[in-house]
Amino acid sequence: MDDNTFFRRTVLIVDDEPINREILGTIIGGDYEILHAGDGAEAMRMIGDYGMTLSLILLDLFMPVMDGYEVLQKLSEDETLKRIPVIVLTSEKSAEVKSLGLGAVDFIPKPYDMPEIIRARVQRTIQLAEDSALIKSMENDDLTGLYTGRFFFEYANRIEQYDAGRDMDAIAVNISNFHLINDLHGRDTGDEMLRSLADNLMTELGSRMGVVCRENSDNFYLYVQHLDNHTDFIDRIVTRMRRTEGISNLHIRMGVYPNVDHDVPMETRFVRARHACDAIRGDLSQSVAVYDEEMQRNEIFTQRLLQDFEEALSQQQFVVHYQPKYNIAGNKPLLVGAEALVRWNHPEFGMLSPKDFLALLEAYCLISKLDRYVWNDVAQHIGQWKDGGAMAVPVSVNISRIDLLDHGLKNTLLTILQDHGITAQDCVLEITESAYADDAVRIVETVADLRSEGFRVEMDDFGIGYSSLSMLADMPLDAIKLDTQLIRNITKSDKSRQILKLVVGTAKMLSLPLIAEGVEEREQYDMLKSCDCEIIQGFYLARPMPAEEFGKLLQKEE
Ligand code: C2E
Ligand code: MG
Ligand code: MG
């Protein structure tokens, strides 16, 4: 038996001959708790009472009142009780086949003249039953009954072994905005959706060669014989589920890596399917995305960047550019600050912008390393400019979400300042609005702590949707930066103009300066000026520039 389980198992011996029960009980009794029943009817009552706490039933076939066959029959009809293993006790060879057919797992011949063999059979039968119950519980996801991810890959690989060369598709399926279903309709409805999707995937799979699993939360994987029409496949499921679950705007998306390359490892096939599925996240007009050459190029590109990252850091391939911020309240724009923006000067791919690599570094938890590098670089530049006697304006750096969860953040920043002989007043920290939405309490605490050291903190990317205006009152902040996207639209859409007015009003009420980012045109500039939005950052006045150039600008402004 499993060495980690010390309890004594219980075995029920069913035989109408007391002497037979006695002998068997003596043979195995040293190792197990023994219960006795004198006929099938009594046995069924006891099985009803003890249920799954019984590890094994030893069952005589010929008994008065209810015989052993009938007991086997009754057990086989009960979904739970049929999992208790039964060994049949018999002296008749012919009875063995029939009882095995009724679900008995083994038999012990009478008379009982080989005690060691009996003990061994009993022990092995219990062990097998417990092992298979354990495997079953790990194999299947409790909620949907589908395979779990781990076993899914095992079975997918088996298909590969037994039927090599067959055209197969790797498919990832995901319910769009599943968290909203949970939030709006409750977790029970969410669970019901997952079960329903599982059932529907199985139905659509039908008799096709394939295997399905719930990989995690609302991510499902299918490894299936090539499908001709993926859109029809998912549309049929969505149509049925909209009807049965009563959620009319349900959207399910599917990423397909079709006709898999059999040289690609199984896990990678599903990374590709998932990749395709992610590519249409947020686009409710599409339900199917197929892994294509562009995605493959992208995959190779990102792999390359990950590989090159450490070397890039040590070879100083990351360069910081500075984009000026101007106060436009007076007649002439006045240089009042700058934002440090990183670029990757890659030896092969050229100058890469943050959108090419930031999300990737975030996903692989490398972003903090880069941020530290940037902060150091910025501190060094500020130190040089100040030493050179140039005008000093505060420079803002971007703080990633992950940095904010690091308890050592404040000390890291303070050490960097000290190393370069500058102060917290020389730096501004930009924290993206969505970080506040993630874990407001914790972020507010961290920010308050940083401000107590003299750092100024600006909320970046404001106005595209996460926090409410009322939340602003509770935030420890020194300025709000209006997002590029919002500014782009203020001359085009009424809604954006309304939002701008609302934010300007709120900022005034809270005495918080507003910074408009991404100002590209005269019209935007004028509109912002007329709204009393005083600080502007954007291509209209200046693009991000190398440190040297910004240093010259500072000299000139003096
Ligand atoms: P952000 O902090 O909101 O930075 C502003 C972005 O808007 C910059 O893009 C800037 O070049 C761009 N921008 C400024 N004015 C204009 C304009 O008039 N028109 C247009 N179309 N764009 C304008 P960039 O440099 O590509 O940076 C993108 C984002 O990458 C930044 O958004 C920031 O979130 C992140 N980022 C940049 N550098 C760093 C860094 O060192 N660390 C971290 N963690 N994030 C960084
Ligand atoms: Mg920023
Ligand atoms: Mg911004």
Coordinates of C-alpha atoms and ligand atoms in Angstrom, one line a residue:
M1 CA 0.0 0.0 0.0
D2 CA 1.0 3.6 -0.4
D3 CA 3.6 4.4 2.3
N4 CA 2.0 7.8 3.0
T5 CA -1.3 6.4 4.0
F6 CA -1.2 4.7 7.4
F7 CA -4.9 4.0 8.0
R8 CA -6.2 0.5 8.0
R9 CA -8.4 -0.3 5.1
T10 CA -11.8 -2.0 5.6
V11 CA -12.7 -5.2 3.8
L12 CA -16.2 -6.7 3.7
I13 CA -16.4 -10.5 3.5
V14 CA -19.7 -11.8 2.2
D15 CA -20.3 -15.6 2.6
D16 CA -23.2 -17.6 4.0
E17 CA -20.8 -20.1 5.6
P18 CA -19.5 -18.7 8.9
I19 CA -16.5 -21.0 8.8
N20 CA -15.4 -19.6 5.4
R21 CA -15.7 -16.0 6.6
E22 CA -13.7 -17.1 9.7
I23 CA -10.9 -18.6 7.7
L24 CA -10.6 -15.6 5.2
G25 CA -10.8 -13.2 8.1
T26 CA -7.9 -14.9 9.8
I27 CA -5.8 -15.0 6.7
I28 CA -6.1 -11.2 5.9
G29 CA -7.3 -9.9 9.3
G30 CA -3.8 -8.8 10.5
D31 CA -3.7 -6.1 7.8
Y32 CA -7.3 -5.0 7.5
E33 CA -10.5 -4.1 9.5
I34 CA -12.9 -6.9 8.6
L35 CA -16.7 -6.7 8.3
H36 CA -18.9 -9.7 7.7
A37 CA -22.2 -10.3 5.9
G38 CA -24.1 -13.6 5.7
D39 CA -25.9 -13.0 2.4
G40 CA -26.3 -10.5 -0.5
A41 CA -29.1 -8.6 1.1
E42 CA -27.2 -8.0 4.3
A43 CA -24.1 -7.1 2.2
M44 CA -26.1 -4.5 0.3
R45 CA -27.2 -2.9 3.5
M46 CA -23.7 -2.7 4.8
I47 CA -22.3 -1.4 1.5
G48 CA -25.0 1.3 1.8
D49 CA -23.9 2.2 5.3
Y50 CA -20.1 2.1 4.8
G51 CA -20.1 3.3 1.1
M52 CA -16.7 4.3 -0.3
T53 CA -15.0 3.7 3.1
L54 CA -14.9 0.0 2.0
S55 CA -11.6 -0.7 0.2
L56 CA -12.6 -4.1 -1.0
I57 CA -15.5 -6.6 -1.1
L58 CA -14.8 -10.4 -1.0
L59 CA -18.0 -11.9 -2.4
D60 CA -19.3 -15.5 -2.4
L61 CA -21.5 -16.3 -5.3
F62 CA -24.0 -18.9 -4.0
M63 CA -25.9 -17.6 -1.0
P64 CA -29.5 -17.6 0.2
V65 CA -31.8 -14.5 0.0
M66 CA -29.6 -12.7 -2.5
D67 CA -26.8 -14.3 -4.4
G68 CA -23.4 -12.8 -5.4
Y69 CA -24.4 -12.2 -9.0
E70 CA -27.3 -10.0 -7.9
V71 CA -24.9 -8.0 -5.6
L72 CA -22.6 -7.5 -8.6
Q73 CA -25.5 -6.4 -10.7
K74 CA -26.7 -3.9 -8.2
L75 CA -23.2 -2.4 -7.7
S76 CA -22.7 -2.1 -11.4
E77 CA -25.8 0.1 -11.6
D78 CA -24.5 2.6 -9.0
E79 CA -22.1 5.2 -10.4
T80 CA -20.3 5.6 -7.0
L81 CA -20.4 2.1 -5.5
K82 CA -19.2 0.4 -8.7
R83 CA -15.8 1.9 -7.9
I84 CA -15.4 -0.4 -4.9
P85 CA -13.4 -3.4 -6.2
V86 CA -14.9 -6.8 -5.8
I87 CA -13.1 -10.2 -5.7
V88 CA -15.3 -13.2 -6.2
L89 CA -14.9 -16.3 -4.0
T90 CA -15.7 -19.4 -5.9
S91 CA -14.9 -23.1 -6.4
E92 CA -16.5 -23.2 -9.9
K93 CA -14.4 -22.3 -12.9
S94 CA -17.5 -21.5 -15.0
A95 CA -18.6 -18.8 -12.5
E96 CA -15.4 -16.8 -13.1
V97 CA -16.2 -15.5 -16.6
K98 CA -19.7 -14.5 -15.7
S99 CA -18.6 -12.6 -12.6
L100 CA -15.8 -10.9 -14.3
G101 CA -18.3 -9.8 -16.9
L102 CA -20.4 -8.3 -14.2
G103 CA -17.6 -6.1 -12.9
A104 CA -15.6 -8.3 -10.5
V105 CA -11.9 -7.5 -10.8
D106 CA -10.5 -10.9 -9.7
F107 CA -11.4 -14.2 -8.1
I108 CA -10.0 -16.3 -5.3
P109 CA -10.6 -20.1 -5.7
K110 CA -12.0 -22.1 -2.8
P111 CA -10.8 -23.8 -0.7
Y112 CA -8.4 -21.3 0.8
D113 CA -5.3 -23.3 0.8
M114 CA -2.7 -20.7 -0.3
P115 CA -2.9 -17.8 2.3
E116 CA 0.1 -15.9 0.8
I117 CA -1.5 -15.7 -2.6
I118 CA -4.8 -14.6 -1.1
R119 CA -3.0 -11.8 0.9
A120 CA -1.1 -10.7 -2.2
R121 CA -4.2 -10.6 -4.4
V122 CA -6.2 -8.6 -1.8
Q123 CA -3.3 -6.2 -1.4
R124 CA -2.7 -5.7 -5.2
T125 CA -6.4 -5.2 -5.9
I126 CA -6.8 -2.5 -3.3
Q127 CA -3.6 -0.8 -4.6
L128 CA -4.8 -0.8 -8.2
A129 CA -8.2 0.6 -7.3
E130 CA -6.6 3.4 -5.3
D131 CA -4.1 4.2 -7.9
S132 CA -6.6 4.4 -10.7
A133 CA -8.9 6.6 -8.6
L134 CA -5.9 8.9 -7.9
I135 CA -5.0 9.1 -11.6
K136 CA -8.6 9.8 -12.5
S137 CA -8.8 12.7 -10.1
M138 CA -5.6 14.2 -11.6
E139 CA -6.6 13.5 -15.2
N140 CA -9.9 15.2 -15.1
D141 CA -10.8 18.8 -14.4
D142 CA -13.4 18.8 -11.6
L143 CA -15.5 21.5 -13.1
T144 CA -15.9 20.3 -16.7
G145 CA -14.8 16.6 -16.6
L146 CA -12.4 17.3 -19.4
Y147 CA -8.8 16.3 -19.2
T148 CA -6.5 18.6 -17.3
G149 CA -3.7 20.3 -19.3
R150 CA -1.0 17.9 -18.1
F151 CA -2.8 14.8 -19.2
F152 CA -4.0 16.4 -22.4
F153 CA -0.4 16.6 -23.7
E154 CA 0.1 13.0 -22.7
Y155 CA -2.8 11.9 -24.8
A156 CA -2.1 14.3 -27.7
N157 CA 1.4 12.7 -27.9
R158 CA -0.1 9.3 -27.9
I159 CA -2.3 10.2 -30.9
E160 CA 0.9 11.3 -32.5
Q161 CA 2.6 8.0 -31.8
Y162 CA -0.2 5.8 -32.9
D163 CA -1.2 7.7 -35.9
A164 CA 1.8 9.6 -37.1
G165 CA 1.4 11.6 -40.2
R166 CA -2.3 12.3 -39.9
D167 CA -3.3 15.9 -40.6
M168 CA -4.0 17.5 -37.2
D169 CA -5.0 21.0 -36.0
A170 CA -3.9 22.5 -32.7
I171 CA -6.6 24.8 -31.5
A172 CA -6.9 27.2 -28.5
V173 CA -10.4 28.4 -27.5
N174 CA -11.2 31.2 -25.2
I175 CA -14.4 33.0 -24.0
S176 CA -14.0 36.7 -24.7
N177 CA -14.3 38.9 -21.7
F178 CA -15.0 35.9 -19.5
H179 CA -14.3 38.0 -16.3
L180 CA -17.2 40.2 -17.3
I181 CA -19.6 37.2 -17.3
N182 CA -18.4 36.4 -13.8
D183 CA -18.7 40.0 -12.7
L184 CA -22.1 40.6 -14.3
H185 CA -23.8 37.3 -13.9
G186 CA -22.0 35.7 -11.0
R187 CA -19.5 32.9 -10.6
D188 CA -22.1 30.1 -10.9
T189 CA -23.1 31.4 -14.3
G190 CA -19.4 31.5 -15.2
D191 CA -18.9 27.9 -14.1
E192 CA -22.0 26.9 -16.0
M193 CA -20.6 28.6 -19.2
L194 CA -17.4 26.6 -18.8
R195 CA -19.2 23.3 -18.4
S196 CA -21.4 24.1 -21.4
L197 CA -18.5 25.0 -23.5
A198 CA -16.8 21.8 -22.5
D199 CA -19.9 19.8 -23.4
N200 CA -20.2 21.6 -26.7
L201 CA -16.6 21.1 -27.7
M202 CA -17.0 17.3 -27.0
T203 CA -20.2 17.3 -29.1
E204 CA -18.5 19.0 -32.0
L205 CA -15.5 16.7 -31.7
G206 CA -18.0 13.8 -32.2
S207 CA -16.3 10.8 -33.5
R208 CA -13.3 12.6 -35.0
M209 CA -9.9 11.6 -33.8
G210 CA -8.9 14.1 -31.1
V211 CA -8.7 15.2 -27.5
V212 CA -9.9 18.2 -25.6
C213 CA -8.9 19.8 -22.3
R214 CA -9.5 22.8 -20.1
E215 CA -5.9 24.2 -19.9
N216 CA -6.8 26.8 -17.2
S217 CA -9.7 29.2 -16.4
D218 CA -11.4 29.8 -19.7
N219 CA -8.7 28.5 -21.9
F220 CA -9.5 25.2 -23.7
Y221 CA -7.2 23.2 -26.1
L222 CA -8.2 20.8 -28.8
Y223 CA -5.9 18.5 -30.7
V224 CA -8.1 17.3 -33.5
Q225 CA -8.0 15.7 -36.9
H226 CA -7.9 18.6 -39.4
L227 CA -11.1 20.6 -39.7
D228 CA -12.2 22.0 -43.0
N229 CA -14.2 24.9 -41.6
H230 CA -13.1 26.3 -38.3
T231 CA -15.6 29.2 -38.4
D232 CA -18.6 26.9 -38.7
F233 CA -17.2 24.8 -35.9
I234 CA -17.1 27.6 -33.4
D235 CA -20.2 29.4 -34.8
R236 CA -22.3 26.2 -34.2
I237 CA -21.1 26.2 -30.6
V238 CA -21.7 29.9 -30.0
T239 CA -25.2 29.7 -31.5
R240 CA -26.2 26.8 -29.3
M241 CA -24.7 28.4 -26.2
R242 CA -26.3 31.7 -26.7
R243 CA -29.6 29.9 -26.8
T244 CA -29.1 27.5 -23.8
E245 CA -27.2 30.0 -21.6
G246 CA -29.3 33.0 -22.5
I247 CA -26.3 35.3 -23.0
S248 CA -27.0 36.9 -26.4
N249 CA -23.7 38.7 -26.8
L250 CA -21.5 35.7 -26.0
H251 CA -18.3 35.7 -28.0
I252 CA -15.9 32.8 -28.2
R253 CA -12.6 33.0 -30.2
M254 CA -10.5 30.3 -31.5
G255 CA -6.8 30.3 -32.5
V256 CA -5.8 27.6 -34.9
Y257 CA -2.5 26.2 -35.9
P258 CA -3.7 24.1 -38.8
N259 CA -2.1 21.0 -40.2
V260 CA 0.6 21.0 -37.6
D261 CA 4.2 20.5 -38.5
H262 CA 5.0 17.2 -36.8
D263 CA 8.6 18.2 -36.2
V264 CA 7.4 21.0 -33.9
P265 CA 7.0 19.9 -30.2
M266 CA 3.5 19.4 -29.0
E267 CA 3.7 22.3 -26.5
T268 CA 4.9 24.7 -29.1
R269 CA 2.0 23.8 -31.4
F270 CA -0.3 25.1 -28.7
V271 CA 1.9 28.1 -28.0
R272 CA 1.2 28.9 -31.7
A273 CA -2.5 28.3 -31.4
R274 CA -2.6 30.5 -28.3
H275 CA -0.7 33.1 -30.1
A276 CA -3.2 33.2 -32.9
C277 CA -6.1 33.3 -30.4
D278 CA -4.4 36.3 -28.6
A279 CA -4.1 38.1 -31.9
I280 CA -7.8 38.7 -32.1
R281 CA -8.3 39.5 -28.4
G282 CA -10.6 42.5 -28.1
D283 CA -11.8 42.2 -31.7
L284 CA -15.4 40.9 -31.4
S285 CA -15.9 40.9 -35.1
Q286 CA -13.7 37.9 -35.6
S287 CA -14.0 34.5 -34.1
V288 CA -11.2 32.6 -35.8
A289 CA -7.5 33.4 -36.2
V290 CA -5.1 31.2 -38.1
Y291 CA -1.4 31.0 -37.2
D292 CA 0.3 32.4 -40.2
E293 CA 3.7 33.3 -41.5
E294 CA 3.6 36.8 -40.0
M295 CA 2.9 35.3 -36.6
Q296 CA 5.7 32.9 -37.1
R297 CA 8.1 35.8 -38.1
N298 CA 6.9 37.7 -35.0
E299 CA 7.5 34.6 -32.8
I300 CA 11.0 34.3 -34.2
F301 CA 11.6 38.0 -33.7
T302 CA 10.4 38.0 -30.0
Q303 CA 12.5 34.9 -29.3
R304 CA 15.5 36.7 -30.7
L305 CA 14.9 39.8 -28.6
L306 CA 14.6 37.6 -25.5
Q307 CA 17.8 35.9 -26.3
D308 CA 19.6 39.2 -27.0
F309 CA 18.3 41.1 -24.0
E310 CA 21.1 40.5 -21.4
E311 CA 23.8 41.2 -23.9
A312 CA 22.0 44.3 -25.0
L313 CA 22.0 45.6 -21.4
S314 CA 25.7 44.9 -21.0
Q315 CA 26.6 46.4 -24.3
Q316 CA 24.5 49.5 -23.6
Q317 CA 22.3 49.0 -26.7
F318 CA 19.5 50.7 -24.8
V319 CA 19.5 54.4 -25.3
V320 CA 17.3 57.0 -23.6
H321 CA 15.7 59.8 -25.5
Y322 CA 14.2 62.9 -23.9
Q323 CA 11.0 64.6 -25.0
P324 CA 10.6 68.1 -23.7
K325 CA 7.5 69.3 -21.7
Y326 CA 6.5 72.9 -22.2
N327 CA 4.4 75.3 -20.2
I328 CA 2.2 77.2 -22.7
A329 CA 0.5 79.6 -20.3
G330 CA 2.5 82.6 -21.5
N331 CA 3.2 84.0 -25.0
K332 CA 6.1 81.7 -25.6
P333 CA 6.3 78.0 -24.6
L334 CA 8.6 77.5 -21.7
L335 CA 10.7 74.4 -21.2
V336 CA 9.7 72.9 -17.8
G337 CA 10.7 69.3 -18.0
A338 CA 11.2 66.2 -20.1
E339 CA 10.2 62.6 -20.2
A340 CA 12.9 59.9 -20.6
L341 CA 11.8 57.3 -23.2
V342 CA 13.9 54.2 -23.9
R343 CA 14.8 52.8 -27.3
W344 CA 16.7 49.7 -28.2
N345 CA 19.5 50.3 -30.7
H346 CA 19.6 46.7 -31.9
P347 CA 22.7 45.8 -34.0
E348 CA 20.6 43.9 -36.6
F349 CA 17.1 45.4 -36.3
G350 CA 18.1 49.0 -35.9
M351 CA 16.4 51.4 -33.5
L352 CA 13.4 49.7 -31.9
S353 CA 10.6 51.6 -30.2
P354 CA 9.2 50.5 -26.8
K355 CA 6.2 49.0 -28.4
D356 CA 8.4 46.4 -30.0
F357 CA 9.8 45.0 -26.8
L358 CA 8.2 46.4 -23.6
A359 CA 5.2 44.1 -23.5
L360 CA 7.6 41.1 -24.1
L361 CA 10.0 42.1 -21.4
E362 CA 7.0 42.6 -19.0
A363 CA 5.7 39.2 -19.8
Y364 CA 9.0 37.6 -19.1
C365 CA 9.6 39.7 -15.9
L366 CA 12.7 41.4 -17.4
I367 CA 11.2 44.9 -17.4
S368 CA 12.5 45.8 -13.9
K369 CA 16.1 45.2 -15.1
L370 CA 15.6 47.5 -18.0
D371 CA 13.9 50.2 -15.9
R372 CA 16.8 50.2 -13.4
Y373 CA 19.2 50.6 -16.3
V374 CA 17.1 53.5 -17.6
W375 CA 16.9 55.2 -14.2
N376 CA 20.6 55.0 -13.9
D377 CA 21.2 56.4 -17.3
V378 CA 18.8 59.3 -16.7
A379 CA 20.4 60.1 -13.3
Q380 CA 23.8 60.2 -14.9
H381 CA 22.6 62.6 -17.6
I382 CA 20.9 64.9 -15.1
G383 CA 24.1 64.9 -13.1
Q384 CA 26.1 65.8 -16.2
W385 CA 23.7 68.6 -17.2
K386 CA 23.7 70.1 -13.7
D387 CA 27.5 69.8 -13.4
G388 CA 27.8 71.5 -16.8
G389 CA 25.8 74.5 -15.4
A390 CA 22.8 73.9 -17.7
M391 CA 19.3 74.9 -16.7
A392 CA 17.9 72.1 -14.5
V393 CA 14.4 70.8 -15.3
P394 CA 12.9 67.7 -13.7
V395 CA 13.0 64.6 -15.9
S396 CA 10.4 62.0 -15.6
V397 CA 11.0 58.3 -15.8
N398 CA 8.4 55.6 -16.4
I399 CA 7.8 53.1 -13.5
S400 CA 6.4 49.8 -14.5
R401 CA 3.6 48.0 -12.7
I402 CA 6.0 45.3 -11.5
D403 CA 8.4 47.9 -10.0
L404 CA 5.6 49.1 -7.8
L405 CA 5.3 45.7 -6.2
D406 CA 8.9 45.7 -5.3
H407 CA 9.5 46.6 -1.6
G408 CA 13.0 47.8 -2.4
L409 CA 11.9 50.4 -5.0
K410 CA 12.3 53.4 -2.8
N411 CA 15.8 52.4 -1.8
T412 CA 16.8 51.5 -5.3
L413 CA 15.8 55.0 -6.5
L414 CA 17.4 56.8 -3.6
T415 CA 20.7 54.9 -4.1
I416 CA 20.7 55.8 -7.8
L417 CA 20.1 59.5 -6.9
Q418 CA 23.0 59.4 -4.4
D419 CA 25.3 57.7 -6.9
H420 CA 25.0 60.6 -9.3
G421 CA 24.7 63.4 -6.9
I422 CA 21.2 64.5 -7.7
T423 CA 18.0 64.8 -5.6
A424 CA 14.4 63.5 -5.7
Q425 CA 13.4 67.0 -6.9
D426 CA 15.3 66.3 -10.2
C427 CA 13.1 63.3 -11.0
V428 CA 9.4 62.7 -11.6
L429 CA 7.9 59.3 -11.6
E430 CA 5.3 58.4 -14.2
I431 CA 2.9 55.7 -13.2
T432 CA 0.4 54.4 -15.7
E433 CA -3.3 54.8 -14.7
S434 CA -4.1 51.1 -15.2
A435 CA -1.6 50.2 -12.4
Y436 CA -3.8 52.1 -10.0
A437 CA -6.8 50.1 -11.1
D438 CA -4.9 46.9 -10.4
D439 CA -4.3 47.2 -6.7
A440 CA -5.3 50.7 -5.7
V441 CA -4.7 50.4 -2.0
R442 CA -1.2 49.0 -2.3
I443 CA -0.2 51.5 -5.1
V444 CA -1.6 54.4 -3.1
E445 CA 0.6 53.4 -0.2
T446 CA 3.7 53.0 -2.3
V447 CA 3.2 56.3 -4.0
A448 CA 2.6 58.1 -0.7
D449 CA 5.8 56.7 0.6
L450 CA 7.8 57.8 -2.5
R451 CA 6.3 61.3 -2.3
S452 CA 7.3 61.5 1.3
E453 CA 10.9 61.3 0.0
G454 CA 10.4 64.2 -2.3
F455 CA 9.6 62.5 -5.5
R456 CA 6.9 63.9 -7.7
V457 CA 4.4 61.4 -9.1
E458 CA 2.4 61.8 -12.3
M459 CA -0.4 59.6 -13.4
D460 CA 0.3 58.5 -16.9
D461 CA -2.1 57.6 -19.7
F462 CA -5.1 59.1 -18.1
G463 CA -8.4 59.3 -19.9
I464 CA -8.6 56.0 -21.7
G465 CA -10.7 54.2 -19.3
Y466 CA -9.7 52.6 -16.1
S467 CA -10.2 54.7 -13.0
S468 CA -13.1 57.0 -12.3
L469 CA -12.7 60.7 -11.8
S470 CA -13.9 60.4 -8.2
M471 CA -11.0 58.1 -7.5
L472 CA -8.6 60.9 -8.2
A473 CA -9.4 62.7 -5.0
D474 CA -7.9 59.8 -2.9
M475 CA -4.8 59.5 -5.0
P476 CA -1.5 61.0 -3.8
L477 CA -0.5 62.8 -7.0
D478 CA 1.4 65.8 -8.4
A479 CA 0.0 65.8 -12.0
I480 CA -2.2 64.0 -14.4
K481 CA -1.0 63.2 -17.9
L482 CA -3.7 63.0 -20.5
D483 CA -3.2 60.1 -22.8
T484 CA -2.1 60.5 -26.4
Q485 CA -5.2 58.7 -27.7
L486 CA -7.5 61.2 -26.0
I487 CA -5.6 64.2 -27.3
R488 CA -5.6 62.8 -30.8
N489 CA -9.4 62.8 -30.8
I490 CA -10.2 66.1 -29.1
T491 CA -10.4 68.0 -32.4
K492 CA -12.4 65.1 -34.0
S493 CA -14.9 63.8 -31.5
D494 CA -17.4 65.5 -29.3
K495 CA -17.1 62.7 -26.7
S496 CA -13.3 63.3 -26.3
R497 CA -13.9 67.0 -26.0
Q498 CA -16.4 66.4 -23.3
I499 CA -14.0 64.1 -21.4
L500 CA -11.3 66.7 -21.7
K501 CA -13.6 69.4 -20.2
L502 CA -14.6 67.1 -17.4
V503 CA -11.0 66.2 -16.6
V504 CA -9.8 69.8 -16.8
G505 CA -12.6 70.8 -14.4
T506 CA -11.8 68.0 -11.9
A507 CA -8.1 68.7 -12.1
K508 CA -8.7 72.4 -11.3
M509 CA -10.9 71.5 -8.4
L510 CA -8.2 69.2 -7.0
S511 CA -5.5 71.8 -7.8
L512 CA -3.7 69.1 -9.9
P513 CA -1.7 70.3 -13.0
L514 CA -2.6 68.7 -16.3
I515 CA -0.1 67.6 -18.9
A516 CA -1.4 66.9 -22.4
E517 CA 0.7 64.3 -24.2
G518 CA 0.8 63.6 -27.9
V519 CA 0.0 67.1 -29.1
E520 CA 0.7 67.0 -32.8
E521 CA -1.3 69.8 -34.3
R522 CA -1.9 73.5 -33.9
E523 CA -5.6 72.9 -33.5
Q524 CA -5.1 70.6 -30.6
Y525 CA -2.6 73.0 -29.1
D526 CA -5.0 75.9 -29.3
M527 CA -7.9 74.0 -27.9
L528 CA -5.8 72.9 -24.9
K529 CA -4.5 76.4 -24.3
S530 CA -8.1 77.7 -24.3
C531 CA -9.0 75.1 -21.7
D532 CA -6.2 76.2 -19.5
C533 CA -4.3 73.0 -19.9
E534 CA -0.9 74.5 -19.3
I535 CA 1.7 71.8 -19.9
I536 CA 2.2 70.2 -23.3
Q537 CA 4.3 67.4 -24.5
G538 CA 4.1 66.4 -28.2
F539 CA 5.6 66.3 -31.6
Y540 CA 4.0 69.7 -32.3
L541 CA 6.6 71.3 -30.0
A542 CA 9.4 68.7 -29.9
R543 CA 10.0 65.1 -30.6
P544 CA 11.9 62.8 -28.3
M545 CA 15.6 63.5 -28.9
P546 CA 19.0 62.0 -27.9
A547 CA 20.5 63.1 -24.6
E548 CA 23.1 65.2 -26.2
E549 CA 20.6 67.2 -28.2
F550 CA 18.4 67.7 -25.1
G551 CA 21.5 68.8 -23.2
K552 CA 22.0 71.5 -25.8
L553 CA 18.4 72.6 -25.6
L554 CA 18.9 73.0 -21.8
Q555 CA 22.0 75.2 -22.4
K556 CA 20.1 77.3 -24.9
E557 CA 17.1 77.8 -22.6
E558 CA 19.2 79.1 -19.8
Ligands
C2E1 P1 4.2 57.1 -22.4 O1 4.9 57.1 -21.1 O2 2.8 57.5 -22.4 O3 5.1 58.0 -23.3 C1 4.6 58.8 -24.3 C2 4.7 58.2 -25.7 O4 4.0 59.0 -26.6 C3 6.1 58.1 -26.2 O5 6.1 56.9 -27.1 C4 6.2 59.3 -27.0 O6 7.2 59.2 -28.0 C5 4.9 59.4 -27.6 N1 4.5 60.7 -28.1 C6 4.9 61.9 -27.6 N2 4.4 62.9 -28.3 C7 3.7 62.4 -29.3 C8 3.0 62.9 -30.4 O7 2.8 64.1 -30.6 N3 2.4 62.0 -31.3 C9 2.6 60.7 -31.1 N4 2.0 59.9 -32.0 N5 3.2 60.1 -30.1 C10 3.8 61.0 -29.2 P2 7.3 55.9 -26.9 O8 8.6 56.5 -26.7 O9 7.1 55.0 -28.1 O10 6.9 55.1 -25.6 C11 5.7 54.4 -25.5 C12 5.5 53.9 -24.1 O11 6.5 53.1 -23.7 C13 5.5 55.0 -23.1 O12 4.3 55.6 -23.1 C14 5.8 54.3 -21.8 O13 4.7 53.7 -21.3 C15 6.7 53.2 -22.3 N6 8.1 53.5 -22.0 C16 9.0 54.3 -22.7 N7 10.2 54.3 -22.1 C17 10.1 53.5 -21.0 C18 11.0 53.1 -19.9 O14 12.1 53.5 -19.9 N8 10.5 52.2 -19.0 C19 9.2 51.8 -19.0 N9 8.8 51.0 -18.1 N10 8.3 52.2 -20.0 C20 8.8 53.0 -21.0
MG2 MG 5.1 58.1 -19.6
MG3 MG 1.7 58.6 -21.4

